[in-house]
mmCIF file of C-alpha atoms in Angstrom:
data_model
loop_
_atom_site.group_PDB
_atom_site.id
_atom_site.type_symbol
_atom_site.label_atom_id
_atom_site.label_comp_id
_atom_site.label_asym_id
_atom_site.label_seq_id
_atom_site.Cartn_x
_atom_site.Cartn_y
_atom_site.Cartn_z
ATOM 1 C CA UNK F 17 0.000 0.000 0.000
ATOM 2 C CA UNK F 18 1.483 3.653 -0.795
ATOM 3 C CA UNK F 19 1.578 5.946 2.310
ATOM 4 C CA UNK F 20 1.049 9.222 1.592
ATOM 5 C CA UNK F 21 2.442 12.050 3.721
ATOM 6 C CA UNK F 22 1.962 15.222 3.898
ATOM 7 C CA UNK F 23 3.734 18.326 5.497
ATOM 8 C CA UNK F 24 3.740 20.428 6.962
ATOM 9 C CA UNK F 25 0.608 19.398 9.509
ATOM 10 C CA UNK F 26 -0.439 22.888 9.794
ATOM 11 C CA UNK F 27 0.710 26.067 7.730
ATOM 12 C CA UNK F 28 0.126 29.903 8.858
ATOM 13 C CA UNK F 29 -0.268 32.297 6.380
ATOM 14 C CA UNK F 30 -2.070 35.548 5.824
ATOM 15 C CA UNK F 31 -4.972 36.437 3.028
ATOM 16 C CA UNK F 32 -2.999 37.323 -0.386
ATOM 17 C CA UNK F 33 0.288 35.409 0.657
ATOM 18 C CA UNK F 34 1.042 31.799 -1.216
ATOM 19 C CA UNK F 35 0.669 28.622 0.133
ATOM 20 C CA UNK F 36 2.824 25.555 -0.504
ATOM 21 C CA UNK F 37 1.593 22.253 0.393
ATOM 22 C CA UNK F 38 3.430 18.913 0.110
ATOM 23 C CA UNK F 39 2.539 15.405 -0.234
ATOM 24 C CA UNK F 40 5.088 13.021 -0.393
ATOM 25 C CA UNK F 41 4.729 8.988 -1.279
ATOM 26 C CA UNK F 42 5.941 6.118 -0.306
ATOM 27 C CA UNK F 43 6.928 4.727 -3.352
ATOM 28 C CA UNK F 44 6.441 6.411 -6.801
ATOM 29 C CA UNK F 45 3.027 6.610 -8.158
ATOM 30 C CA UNK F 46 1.765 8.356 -11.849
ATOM 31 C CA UNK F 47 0.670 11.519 -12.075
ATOM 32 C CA UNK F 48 -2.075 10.067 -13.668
ATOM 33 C CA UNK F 49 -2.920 8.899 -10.092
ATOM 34 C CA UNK F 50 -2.883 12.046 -7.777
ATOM 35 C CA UNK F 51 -5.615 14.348 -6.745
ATOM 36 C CA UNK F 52 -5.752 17.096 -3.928
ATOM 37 C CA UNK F 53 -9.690 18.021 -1.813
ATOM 38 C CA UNK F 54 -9.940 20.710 0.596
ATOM 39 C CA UNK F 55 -12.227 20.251 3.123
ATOM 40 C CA UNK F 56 -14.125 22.855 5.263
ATOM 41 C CA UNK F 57 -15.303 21.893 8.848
ATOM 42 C CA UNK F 58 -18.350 19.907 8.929
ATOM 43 C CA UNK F 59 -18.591 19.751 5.069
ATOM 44 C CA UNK F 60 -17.639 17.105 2.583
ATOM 45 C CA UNK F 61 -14.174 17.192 0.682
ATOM 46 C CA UNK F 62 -14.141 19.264 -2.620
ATOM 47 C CA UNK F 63 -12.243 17.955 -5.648
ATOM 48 C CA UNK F 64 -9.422 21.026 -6.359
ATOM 49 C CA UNK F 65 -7.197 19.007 -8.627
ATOM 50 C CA UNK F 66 -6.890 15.681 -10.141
ATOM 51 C CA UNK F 67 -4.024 13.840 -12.564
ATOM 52 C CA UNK F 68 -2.123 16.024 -10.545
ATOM 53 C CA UNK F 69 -2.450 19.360 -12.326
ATOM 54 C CA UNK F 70 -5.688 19.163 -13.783
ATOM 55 C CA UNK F 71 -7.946 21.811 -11.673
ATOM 56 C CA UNK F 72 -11.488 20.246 -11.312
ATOM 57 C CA UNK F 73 -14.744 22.416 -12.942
ATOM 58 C CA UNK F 74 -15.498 25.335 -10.711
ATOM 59 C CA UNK F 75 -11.785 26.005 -9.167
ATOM 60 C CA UNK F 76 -9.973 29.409 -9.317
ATOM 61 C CA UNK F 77 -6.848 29.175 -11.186
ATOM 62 C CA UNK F 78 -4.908 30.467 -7.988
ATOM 63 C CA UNK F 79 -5.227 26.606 -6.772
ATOM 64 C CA UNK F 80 -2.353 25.093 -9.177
ATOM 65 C CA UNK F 81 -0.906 21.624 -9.067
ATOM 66 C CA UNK F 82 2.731 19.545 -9.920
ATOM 67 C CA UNK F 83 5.044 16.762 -9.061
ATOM 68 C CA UNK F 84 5.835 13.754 -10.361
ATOM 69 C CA UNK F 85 7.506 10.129 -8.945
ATOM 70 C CA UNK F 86 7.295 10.461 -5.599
ATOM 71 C CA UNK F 87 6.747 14.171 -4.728
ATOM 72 C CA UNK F 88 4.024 16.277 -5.677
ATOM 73 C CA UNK F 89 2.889 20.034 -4.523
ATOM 74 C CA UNK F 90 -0.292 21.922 -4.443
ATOM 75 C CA UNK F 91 0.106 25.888 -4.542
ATOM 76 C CA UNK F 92 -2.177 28.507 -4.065
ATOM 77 C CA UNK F 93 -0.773 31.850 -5.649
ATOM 78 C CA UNK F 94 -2.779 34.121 -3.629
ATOM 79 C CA UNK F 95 -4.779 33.086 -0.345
ATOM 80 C CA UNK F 96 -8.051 34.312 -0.061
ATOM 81 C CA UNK F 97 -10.369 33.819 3.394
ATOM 82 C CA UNK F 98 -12.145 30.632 2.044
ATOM 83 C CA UNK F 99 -8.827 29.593 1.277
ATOM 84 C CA UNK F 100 -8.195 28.446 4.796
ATOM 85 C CA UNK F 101 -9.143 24.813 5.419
ATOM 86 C CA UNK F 102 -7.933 21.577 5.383
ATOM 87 C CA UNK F 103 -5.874 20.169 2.346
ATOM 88 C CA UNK F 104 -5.854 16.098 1.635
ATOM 89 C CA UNK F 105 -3.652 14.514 -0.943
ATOM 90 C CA UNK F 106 -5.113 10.807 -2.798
ATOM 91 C CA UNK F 107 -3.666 8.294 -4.646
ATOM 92 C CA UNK F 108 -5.501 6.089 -6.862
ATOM 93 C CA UNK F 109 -3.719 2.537 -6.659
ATOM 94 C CA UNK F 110 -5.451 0.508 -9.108
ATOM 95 C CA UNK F 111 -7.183 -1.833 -6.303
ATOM 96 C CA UNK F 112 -7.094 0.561 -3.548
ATOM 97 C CA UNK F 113 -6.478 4.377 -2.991
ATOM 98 C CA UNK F 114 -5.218 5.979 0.158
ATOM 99 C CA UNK F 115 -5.247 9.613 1.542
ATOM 100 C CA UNK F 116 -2.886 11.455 3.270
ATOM 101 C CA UNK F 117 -3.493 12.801 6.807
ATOM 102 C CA UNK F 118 -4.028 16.217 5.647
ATOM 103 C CA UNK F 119 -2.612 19.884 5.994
ATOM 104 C CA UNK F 120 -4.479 22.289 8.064
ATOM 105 C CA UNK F 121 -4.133 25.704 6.199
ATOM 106 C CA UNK F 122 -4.663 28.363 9.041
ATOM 107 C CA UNK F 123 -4.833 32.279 9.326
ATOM 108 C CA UNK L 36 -27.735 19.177 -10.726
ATOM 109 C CA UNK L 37 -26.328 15.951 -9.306
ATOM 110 C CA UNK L 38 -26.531 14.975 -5.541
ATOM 111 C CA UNK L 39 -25.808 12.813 -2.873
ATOM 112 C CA UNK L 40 -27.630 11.940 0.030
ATOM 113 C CA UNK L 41 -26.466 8.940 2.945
ATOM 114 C CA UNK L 42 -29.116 8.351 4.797
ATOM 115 C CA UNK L 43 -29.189 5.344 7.963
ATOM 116 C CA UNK L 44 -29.069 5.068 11.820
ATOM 117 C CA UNK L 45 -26.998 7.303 13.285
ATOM 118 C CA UNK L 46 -26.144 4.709 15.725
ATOM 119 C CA UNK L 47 -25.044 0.831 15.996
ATOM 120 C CA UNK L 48 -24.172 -1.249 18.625
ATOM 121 C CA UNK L 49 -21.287 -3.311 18.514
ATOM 122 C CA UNK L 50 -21.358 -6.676 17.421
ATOM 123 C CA UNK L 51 -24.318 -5.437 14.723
ATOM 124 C CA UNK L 52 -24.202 -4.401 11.013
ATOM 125 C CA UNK L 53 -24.359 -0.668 10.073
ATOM 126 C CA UNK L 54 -26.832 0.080 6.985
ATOM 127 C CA UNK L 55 -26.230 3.139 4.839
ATOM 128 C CA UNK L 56 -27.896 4.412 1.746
ATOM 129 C CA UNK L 57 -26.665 6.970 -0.849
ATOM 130 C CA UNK L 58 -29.484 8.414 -3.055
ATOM 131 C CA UNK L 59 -28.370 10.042 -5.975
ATOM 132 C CA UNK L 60 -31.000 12.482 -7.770
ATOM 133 C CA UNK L 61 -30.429 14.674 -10.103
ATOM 134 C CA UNK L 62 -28.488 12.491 -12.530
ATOM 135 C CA UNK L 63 -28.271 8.732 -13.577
ATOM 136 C CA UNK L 64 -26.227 6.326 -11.372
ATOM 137 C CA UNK L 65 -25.283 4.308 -14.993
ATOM 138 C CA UNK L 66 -21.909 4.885 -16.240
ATOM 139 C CA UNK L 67 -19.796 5.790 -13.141
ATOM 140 C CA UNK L 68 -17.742 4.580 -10.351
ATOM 141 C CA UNK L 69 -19.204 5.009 -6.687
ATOM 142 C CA UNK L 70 -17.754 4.635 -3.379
ATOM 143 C CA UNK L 71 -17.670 4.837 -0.125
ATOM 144 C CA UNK L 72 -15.181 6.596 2.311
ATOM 145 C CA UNK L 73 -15.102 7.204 5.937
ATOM 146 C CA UNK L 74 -13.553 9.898 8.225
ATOM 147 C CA UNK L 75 -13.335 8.760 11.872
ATOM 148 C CA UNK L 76 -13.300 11.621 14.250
ATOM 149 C CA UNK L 77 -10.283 14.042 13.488
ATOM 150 C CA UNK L 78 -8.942 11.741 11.506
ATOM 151 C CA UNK L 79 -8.048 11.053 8.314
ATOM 152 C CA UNK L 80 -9.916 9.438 5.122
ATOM 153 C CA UNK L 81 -10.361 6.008 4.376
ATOM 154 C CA UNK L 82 -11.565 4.298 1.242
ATOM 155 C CA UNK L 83 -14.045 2.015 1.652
ATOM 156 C CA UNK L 84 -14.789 0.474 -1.432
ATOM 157 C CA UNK L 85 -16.141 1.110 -4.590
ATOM 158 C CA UNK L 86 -18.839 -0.255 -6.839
ATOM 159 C CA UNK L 87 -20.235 0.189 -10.690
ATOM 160 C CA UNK L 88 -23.663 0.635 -12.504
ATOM 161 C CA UNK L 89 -22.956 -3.539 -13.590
ATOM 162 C CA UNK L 90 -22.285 -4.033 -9.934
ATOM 163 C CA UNK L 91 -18.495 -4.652 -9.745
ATOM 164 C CA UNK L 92 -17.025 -3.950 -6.237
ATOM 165 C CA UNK L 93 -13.850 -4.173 -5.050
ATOM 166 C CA UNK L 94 -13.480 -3.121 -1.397
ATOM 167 C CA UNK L 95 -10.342 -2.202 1.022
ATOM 168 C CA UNK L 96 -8.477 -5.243 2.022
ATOM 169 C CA UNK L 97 -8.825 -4.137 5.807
ATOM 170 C CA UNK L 98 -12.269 -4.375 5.808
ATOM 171 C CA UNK L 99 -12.828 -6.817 2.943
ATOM 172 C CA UNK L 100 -14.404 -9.459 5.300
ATOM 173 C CA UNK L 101 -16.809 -7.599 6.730
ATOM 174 C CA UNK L 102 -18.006 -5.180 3.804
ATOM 175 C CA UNK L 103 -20.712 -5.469 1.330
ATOM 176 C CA UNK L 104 -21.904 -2.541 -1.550
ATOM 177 C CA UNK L 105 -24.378 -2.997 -3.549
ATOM 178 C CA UNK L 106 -26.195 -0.902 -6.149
ATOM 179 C CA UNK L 107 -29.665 -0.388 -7.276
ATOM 180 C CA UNK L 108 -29.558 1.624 -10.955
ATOM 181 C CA UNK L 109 -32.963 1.845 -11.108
ATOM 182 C CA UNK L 110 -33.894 3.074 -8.064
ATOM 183 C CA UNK L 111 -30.267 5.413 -8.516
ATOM 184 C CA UNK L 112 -29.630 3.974 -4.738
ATOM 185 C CA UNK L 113 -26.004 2.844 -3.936
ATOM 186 C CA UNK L 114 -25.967 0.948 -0.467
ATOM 187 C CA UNK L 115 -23.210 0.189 2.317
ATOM 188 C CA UNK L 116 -23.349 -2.756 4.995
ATOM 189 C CA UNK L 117 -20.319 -3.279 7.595
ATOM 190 C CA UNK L 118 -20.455 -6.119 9.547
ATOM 191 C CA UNK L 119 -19.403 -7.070 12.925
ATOM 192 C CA UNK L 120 -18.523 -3.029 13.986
ATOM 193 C CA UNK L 121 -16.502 -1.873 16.726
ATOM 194 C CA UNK L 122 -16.100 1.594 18.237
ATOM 195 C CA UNK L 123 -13.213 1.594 15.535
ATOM 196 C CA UNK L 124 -15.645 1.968 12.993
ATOM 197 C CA UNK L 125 -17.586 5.345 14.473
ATOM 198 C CA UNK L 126 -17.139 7.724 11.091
ATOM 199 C CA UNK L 127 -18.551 10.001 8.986
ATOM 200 C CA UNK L 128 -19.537 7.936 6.239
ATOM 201 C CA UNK L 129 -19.380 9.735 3.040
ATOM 202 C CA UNK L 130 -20.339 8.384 -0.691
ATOM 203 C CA UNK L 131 -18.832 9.760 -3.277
ATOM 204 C CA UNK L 132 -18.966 9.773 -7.365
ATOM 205 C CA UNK L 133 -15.925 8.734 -9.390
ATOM 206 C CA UNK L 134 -14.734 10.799 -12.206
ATOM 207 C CA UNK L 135 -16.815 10.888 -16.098
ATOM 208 C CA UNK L 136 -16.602 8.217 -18.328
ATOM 209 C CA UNK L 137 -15.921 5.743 -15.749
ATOM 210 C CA UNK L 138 -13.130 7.052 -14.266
ATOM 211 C CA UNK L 139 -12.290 5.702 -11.001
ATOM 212 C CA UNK L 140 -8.889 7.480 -10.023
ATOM 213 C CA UNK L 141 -10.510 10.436 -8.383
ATOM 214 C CA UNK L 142 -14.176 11.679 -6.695
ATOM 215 C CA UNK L 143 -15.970 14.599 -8.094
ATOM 216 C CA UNK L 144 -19.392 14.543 -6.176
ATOM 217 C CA UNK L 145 -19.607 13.912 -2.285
ATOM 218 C CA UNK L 146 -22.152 13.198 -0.433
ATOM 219 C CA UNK L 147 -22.448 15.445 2.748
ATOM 220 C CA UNK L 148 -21.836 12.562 5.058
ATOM 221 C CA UNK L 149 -23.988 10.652 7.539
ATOM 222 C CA UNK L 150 -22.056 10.135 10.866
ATOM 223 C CA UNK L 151 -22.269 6.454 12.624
ATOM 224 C CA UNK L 152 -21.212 5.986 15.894
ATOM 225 C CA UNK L 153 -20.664 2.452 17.195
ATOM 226 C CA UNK L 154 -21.903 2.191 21.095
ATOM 227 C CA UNK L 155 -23.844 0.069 23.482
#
């Protein structure tokens, strides 16, 4: 099974500042086979980004994608107040697909 | 618009089988991937399993055993059953839609969860 982790746990930034968040595997995976949600409290995750770069319908183009192998990246350019949330990484494994524990994206 | 809806008790004593539905409306249920995922309490995700319109599953090896998805096209009703629960499996139980054209790699839609808590 491919861990994924992701750093750091929580990031502080301020509205209009840029926001990298990591997700690192355990072994390496396609890029075919990475997405990134954000998730709000007490709401469902929302797909941001999928084949790693790919921005799902709907999301600003400040939410940006990359990585290959084993290391991948999601950026937003410029943070706006429903920016701040929590971030998951996925990996799609053929016969399985894990998450990584998240980055909490704080003001 | 599509949506998804879990619907079920909200609690289960151990021992016993939790029961969850997922009504989609707005949209057909033929053609796509759905699944299941969980979120215990400040924790992270966990796939469930997955199932298509023809009925093919395929569930997480950890909870293989004990886990059962079915799907209902014509009634566009996807359901869950996990037997034998502990307190380990108090989540949020979300389902979820896989991408277009039967692409399972990623989930679009969620549900907005229906939270389960295993206690006597």
């Amino acid at each position: 099974e491919v861990v994924l982790t992701q750093s750091p746990g929580t990031l502080s930034l301020s509205p209009g500042e840029r926001a990298t968040l990591s997700c690192r595997a355990s072994q390496s995976i396609s890029s075919s086979y990475l997405a990134w949600y954000q998730q709000k409290p007490g709401q469902a995750p929302r797909l941001l980004i999928y084949t790693t770069s790919s921005r799902a319908t709907g999301i600003p183009d400040r939410f940006s994608g990359s990585g290959s192998g084993t290391d991948f990246t999601l950026t937003i350019s410029r943070l706006e107040p429903e920016d701040f949330a929590v971030y998951y990484c996925q990996q799609y494994g053929i016969t399985s697909y894990s998450f990584g524990q998240g980055t909490k994206l704080e003001i | 618009q599509v949506q998804l809806q879990e619907s079920g008790p909200g609690l289960v004593k151990p021992s016993e089988t939790l029961s969850l539905t997922c009504t989609v409306s707005g949209g057909s249920i033929r053609s796509y991937y759905w699944m299941w995922i969980r979120q215990s309490p400040g924790k992270e995700l966990e796939w469930v399993g997955y199932i298509y319109d023809t009925g093919k599953a395929n569930y997480n090896p950890s909870l293989k055993s004990r886990v059962t998805i079915s799907v209902d096209a014509s009634k566009n009703l996807l359901s869950l059953k996990l037997s034998s629960v502990t307190a380990a499996d108090t989540a949020v139980y979300f389902c979820a839609r896989g991408g277009d054209y039967g692409d399972r790699r990623y989930f679009d839609l969620w549900g907005r969860g229906s939270l389960v808590t295993v206690s006597s």
